[in-house]
Amino acid sequence: MKKFNIRKVLDGLTAVSSSSASPQPGNRENDLIQETLQSEHFQLCKTVRHGFPYQPSSMAFDPVQKILAIGTQNGALRLFGRPGVECYCQHDSGAAVIQLQFLINEGALVSALADDSVHLWNLRQKRPAILHSLKFNRERITFCHLPFQSKWLYVGTERGNIHIVNVESFTLSGYVIMWNKAIELSSKAHPGPVVHISDNPMDEGKLIIGFESGIVVLWDLKSKKADYRYTYDEAIHSVAWHHEGKQFICSHSDGTLTIWNVKSPAKPAQTITPHGKQPKDGKKPEPCKPILKVEYKTTRAGDPFMILSGGLSYDTVGRRPCLTVMHGKSTAVLEMDYPIVDFLTLCETPYPNDFQEPYAVVVLLEKDLVVIDLAQNGYPIFENPYPLTIHESPVTCCEYFADCPVDLIPALYSVGSRQKRQGYSKKEWPISGGNWGLGTQSYPEIIITGHADGSVKFWDASAIMLQVLYKLKTAKVFEKARNKEDKPNTDIVDEDPFAIQILSWCPESRMLCVAGVSAHVIVYRFSKQEVMTEVVQLLEVRLQYELNDMESPDAGGEQPPALPTPGATSSPQASAPQSHPSTSSSSSDGIRDNVPCLKVRSTPLKQSPGYQVELVVQLVWVSGEPPQQITSLAVNSSYGLVVFGNSNGLAIVDYLQKTVLLNLGTIELYGSNDPYQRQPRSPRKTRQPSGGLCDISEGSTTSEDRCKSPTSVLTSNPQQFYNGGGRGAKMSRKLSLPTELKPDLVLLSVCPSRAVNPLDNRDNSFSRSRSSSVTSIDKESREAITAFHFCETFTRKTDSATTPSLWVGTSLGTVLVIALNLPPAGEQRLLQPVIVSPSGTLIRLKGSILRMAFLDATGSFLPPAYEPWYEPNAPDDRDEKDKVRKRRPVSVSPSSSQEMNENQYAVICSEKQAKVIALPSQTCIFKHNITETSFVLRADVVQMSNGICVACFCANGHIMTLSLPGLRPLLDVNYLPLTDMRIARTFCFTNNGQAMYLTSPTEIQRITYSQETCENLQEMLGELFTPVETPEAPNRGFFKGLFGGGAQSLDREELFGESVAGKASRSLAQHIPGPGGIEGMKGAASGVVGDLARARIALDERGQKLSELEERTAAMMASADSFSKHAHDMMLKCKDKKWYQF
């Protein structure tokens, strides 16, 4: 084997590695490039939130507008219309939403919160806003009811009282129903909180009130007394009317339903225990679990529907939560995957006094939304068109690509459409309100999510929509555990051994590479044809930590011999890909050695159209130590290479020839140019170094080891990391954390700077603000590989032409360059070896390296070379196949104008600073310290519509952009005051000013930092409210009219208005005017309302308080035309009053 000498290349490096050697701006290079981006091109705003509402708590449906609202435990409000129309709002207090009520067909919604506030939302603007709020001071809200086409909201409280709120002015009426008046002497004890309020469908003047203890009262609003009282000795959970108003049904805590005739309060007309076993001797059936909710819906043609949640018998242990549908004599029990939060029956009519004609049930579960078709036999579910399955398995990583090749989404959709499940309802999705926005942005956007079960999902994210395109299951490559004992014994992680940690994707060539938590890398090609893979190609890599750990393989050739020295041609047995993990050899003393963590399947694998396995690379155990998790990954389709690194070193794999080209410890990458004093490790039994590799550094580093640097946070006990440090929330347990993630992230932004580690005394700038818990975790910290970048550039100072190279960044802030010597394309590429050799080039920054990119001489972005996609499973026509393969890879290198001194610029961003290096001279022409007190979590070099910039997201929640190449700060916004682990793990920027992160375990939040997108956002957002005629009220019929039957109406204004009921006590609740949707004012076409609202703000600023009348008028105008009738009434009433009477 030919020895490779690195010493001659290492001249003149000291100048570059010292960070002070950066010329100040103003020198010659800086004047060459005119920067186009200015700070006015940037603005930060949230665009849209996708996914299932996290921890839902309540739900409402507008049957005319066909809009669904869901409230959550942290005060969020999500509104859903037709697929693609959804909206997210947030109550400022963050209190749980306990109930929602639509003002049906009026474009407004009332929300009641756990902090005893009631809010009125205006949905007639694209970004809904609160018009009014009312905060109760002395009473706790338990139940609200707003009758159809009424402006008076009944609010029941924990004390058992009922207050009445005018939803137009959001003032309390003086009319109050006190609990003691309602029950009088029927009970000696307090009846408990109000759990139900509703008016008799046939008589608005009669109100049914359900108290928790089991008492139900029918209250006559006009005479202000109870008509009937119904008592039952079990607690009540819900009440529902029959539409004729002669019967109602109650659900109880012992699993029974009681049906009452309104006029016979003595005992229930019928008692049913839907899931109780009926004893033979006529005794009461044994009690069941509580029935939490019941709905009673009638049909013209047949039996009524009784739909209920809960009520299962106690002996059904382990039974999943159920929804029961009772229809005539049939009872269907529908099992759900998660606990039921709430359900609603969707009916044809909004009128409570008409036949209800139910057609679907919307069931809100803790982690899913299910809609059941009641009209079809077997009650099939509707196929859910919303992107609510982001969390089907917890998300462990994601990437975002804007401005992809246009053929990508159709290609992914066509292979993904074959994965659809069958057996859904044939009908259209019933939640169909609203209209789509008029999106002017037309570029394709794709989000890829990696999950804990090893699946990878591709989502179409164009034009602020989101829909799943295709799902890839990477676990199929590995053997399935047949029984519990046979579970993959990974020893790195206790569960989710297939979890995806890093994704590397080349959109142009469609090559996909994933790194999993069990130290495995899988390379995938995209194909439109099904293929049967007889043998999954496998390479096993022994990535070691210190040089003296390198052990020669035992004779017998089971383990591939140690890798050839760079520059030498690889011997056939070294490059033969392993087809099966035959290397599992435990050494004589029982220490695990050369064993991978997972077993690749040995049976043939049927690969459907879509992503198909090209190669599996696994890191193996090294003398009793498990492999370290992979911290960085990159794939390049033009070179046919994939590279990955961890805290031990890096490996470069040729996936075309299925060989390992380079397998180096981080120390060896430095050669004799190592800037660190490394402490020797505690002596181990000495091992014979294997041929070739230690010659690179000529034995100079054999006795050295890594320093315990405060910057590297990888640990030899990855279990601790994988669990997020503890068994907390489900998400944190699922996250497997690579280098750049600090387990004590939230502490980090506040902890003081630690003392400089003495090992770093030559460059004290390397100490970072880290909390001491990191050091306690790093029992054995090492320099990890944190970033890769493939490019055609000047590898050395002396180069006169660009050549392919790989740039490597480490956790100690070093950038090293590896030169790649590729054989000619075509057949030669598959026959001759790729020669890789460390070039000796070394650049230093403060903090761990996060991102590298290259600009050409004009300052334009230079993307890595790629090969256009071709069908790998093309028919066996040799000439055709060769023609396809011989296409020269698209190499995006600049025109080689040698007369210019500087031909390229390298942009390097670390956790602390960014540098722009001129090539080939390797002089630092710009440097910017991004943050002193915090550190950057994610940095991307992105293309904006009129330039290119670096976008950074810091652990202290700041989002920043820097110009290129001058690194001028253009934007700095304190976006998230507290950053949690999930956001840190999933935040990513992409082109055209788009970014995203996981804001909860189930939701993706998208934001934009582009001024242009912020301005166009109003147009892109969908409309929730659309003008629809309210259906006609049911006909009373001649006889009912004649004999006084049919619905009785009530003048509520007369009963509850101030003139009759008087004013409510001021201390009971305080009125808070809402912002009136000023945020959405720009786009609101209603100029008058906009002017009024703006005027109100201006007045407030001058410290003048508007009188109540102006405030009411503004609010009434804002709550729009449907209230105009009431406005007119008020105007007539107020016409003759003098100003001092108001």
Short mmCIF file of N, CA and C in Angstrom, two decimals, residues 955-1003:
data_model
loop_
_atom_site.label_atom_id
_atom_site.label_comp_id
_atom_site.label_asym_id
_atom_site.label_seq_id
_atom_site.Cartn_x
_atom_site.Cartn_y
_atom_site.Cartn_z
N ALA A 955 -30.74 29.99 20.69
CA ALA A 955 -31.36 29.31 21.83
C ALA A 955 -32.15 30.27 22.70
N ASN A 956 -31.84 31.58 22.64
CA ASN A 956 -32.61 32.54 23.43
C ASN A 956 -33.85 33.02 22.69
N GLY A 957 -34.19 32.36 21.57
CA GLY A 957 -35.43 32.67 20.87
C GLY A 957 -35.32 33.74 19.80
N HIS A 958 -34.14 34.29 19.58
CA HIS A 958 -33.98 35.33 18.55
C HIS A 958 -33.88 34.70 17.17
N ILE A 959 -34.51 35.36 16.20
CA ILE A 959 -34.34 34.99 14.79
C ILE A 959 -33.61 36.14 14.12
N MET A 960 -32.52 35.81 13.41
CA MET A 960 -31.70 36.85 12.81
C MET A 960 -31.39 36.52 11.36
N THR A 961 -31.18 37.55 10.55
CA THR A 961 -30.64 37.31 9.20
C THR A 961 -29.44 38.22 9.00
N LEU A 962 -28.45 37.72 8.25
CA LEU A 962 -27.23 38.47 7.95
C LEU A 962 -27.05 38.51 6.44
N SER A 963 -26.59 39.65 5.93
CA SER A 963 -26.39 39.77 4.49
C SER A 963 -25.17 38.95 4.06
N LEU A 964 -25.10 38.64 2.78
CA LEU A 964 -23.93 37.95 2.23
C LEU A 964 -23.43 38.73 1.03
N PRO A 965 -22.12 38.81 0.87
CA PRO A 965 -21.10 38.24 1.75
C PRO A 965 -20.72 39.12 2.93
N GLY A 966 -21.34 40.29 3.11
CA GLY A 966 -20.85 41.24 4.10
C GLY A 966 -21.23 40.97 5.54
N LEU A 967 -22.14 40.00 5.79
CA LEU A 967 -22.57 39.63 7.14
C LEU A 967 -23.10 40.83 7.94
N ARG A 968 -23.81 41.73 7.25
CA ARG A 968 -24.46 42.84 7.96
C ARG A 968 -25.75 42.32 8.59
N PRO A 969 -26.02 42.63 9.87
CA PRO A 969 -27.30 42.20 10.46
C PRO A 969 -28.47 42.93 9.77
N LEU A 970 -29.46 42.16 9.29
CA LEU A 970 -30.60 42.75 8.59
C LEU A 970 -31.88 42.63 9.40
N LEU A 971 -31.97 41.59 10.25
CA LEU A 971 -33.18 41.35 11.04
C LEU A 971 -32.73 40.72 12.35
N ASP A 972 -33.33 41.16 13.44
CA ASP A 972 -33.09 40.51 14.73
C ASP A 972 -34.36 40.67 15.56
N VAL A 973 -35.12 39.59 15.71
CA VAL A 973 -36.40 39.66 16.41
C VAL A 973 -36.38 38.65 17.54
N ASN A 974 -36.79 39.08 18.73
CA ASN A 974 -36.91 38.14 19.84
C ASN A 974 -38.25 37.43 19.68
N TYR A 975 -38.22 36.30 18.98
CA TYR A 975 -39.47 35.66 18.55
C TYR A 975 -40.06 34.75 19.62
N LEU A 976 -39.23 33.88 20.21
CA LEU A 976 -39.74 32.94 21.22
C LEU A 976 -38.95 33.15 22.50
N PRO A 977 -39.58 33.68 23.52
CA PRO A 977 -38.81 33.95 24.74
C PRO A 977 -38.24 32.68 25.37
N LEU A 978 -38.97 31.56 25.26
CA LEU A 978 -38.48 30.33 25.85
C LEU A 978 -38.48 29.24 24.79
N THR A 979 -37.33 28.69 24.52
CA THR A 979 -37.24 27.68 23.48
C THR A 979 -37.14 26.31 24.12
N ASP A 980 -38.03 25.40 23.75
CA ASP A 980 -37.92 24.08 24.35
C ASP A 980 -37.20 23.13 23.40
N MET A 981 -36.98 21.94 23.88
CA MET A 981 -36.20 20.96 23.15
C MET A 981 -36.81 20.66 21.79
N ARG A 982 -38.15 20.58 21.76
CA ARG A 982 -38.80 20.19 20.51
C ARG A 982 -38.57 21.23 19.43
N ILE A 983 -38.70 22.51 19.81
CA ILE A 983 -38.50 23.58 18.83
C ILE A 983 -37.05 23.56 18.36
N ALA A 984 -36.13 23.38 19.31
CA ALA A 984 -34.70 23.35 18.95
C ALA A 984 -34.42 22.24 17.96
N ARG A 985 -35.08 21.13 18.15
CA ARG A 985 -34.81 19.94 17.33
C ARG A 985 -35.41 20.06 15.94
N THR A 986 -36.49 20.86 15.80
CA THR A 986 -37.24 20.82 14.54
C THR A 986 -37.24 22.13 13.77
N PHE A 987 -36.60 23.18 14.30
CA PHE A 987 -36.65 24.47 13.61
C PHE A 987 -35.85 24.39 12.32
N CYS A 988 -36.43 24.84 11.20
CA CYS A 988 -35.62 24.96 9.98
C CYS A 988 -36.07 26.12 9.11
N PHE A 989 -35.08 26.74 8.46
CA PHE A 989 -35.33 27.82 7.50
C PHE A 989 -35.26 27.23 6.10
N THR A 990 -35.94 27.88 5.16
CA THR A 990 -35.74 27.50 3.77
C THR A 990 -35.84 28.76 2.90
N ASN A 991 -35.74 28.56 1.58
CA ASN A 991 -35.71 29.69 0.65
C ASN A 991 -36.98 30.53 0.70
N ASN A 992 -36.90 31.73 0.10
CA ASN A 992 -38.04 32.63 -0.03
C ASN A 992 -38.63 33.05 1.32
N GLY A 993 -37.79 33.07 2.35
CA GLY A 993 -38.25 33.61 3.62
C GLY A 993 -39.21 32.73 4.38
N GLN A 994 -39.16 31.41 4.17
CA GLN A 994 -40.06 30.51 4.89
C GLN A 994 -39.29 29.79 6.00
N ALA A 995 -39.99 29.48 7.10
CA ALA A 995 -39.38 28.69 8.18
C ALA A 995 -40.49 27.93 8.88
N MET A 996 -40.12 26.92 9.65
CA MET A 996 -41.12 26.12 10.37
C MET A 996 -40.50 25.47 11.59
N TYR A 997 -41.35 25.04 12.52
CA TYR A 997 -40.91 24.25 13.66
C TYR A 997 -42.12 23.54 14.23
N LEU A 998 -41.86 22.56 15.08
CA LEU A 998 -42.96 21.87 15.76
C LEU A 998 -43.29 22.65 17.03
N THR A 999 -44.47 23.25 17.06
CA THR A 999 -44.82 24.10 18.21
C THR A 999 -45.40 23.26 19.34
N SER A 1000 -45.89 22.05 19.02
CA SER A 1000 -46.38 21.11 20.04
C SER A 1000 -46.12 19.73 19.44
N PRO A 1001 -46.32 18.64 20.19
CA PRO A 1001 -46.04 17.33 19.60
C PRO A 1001 -46.91 17.02 18.38
N THR A 1002 -48.00 17.78 18.17
CA THR A 1002 -48.91 17.44 17.08
C THR A 1002 -49.02 18.52 16.01
N GLU A 1003 -48.37 19.67 16.21
CA GLU A 1003 -48.61 20.80 15.30
C GLU A 1003 -47.33 21.41 14.74
#
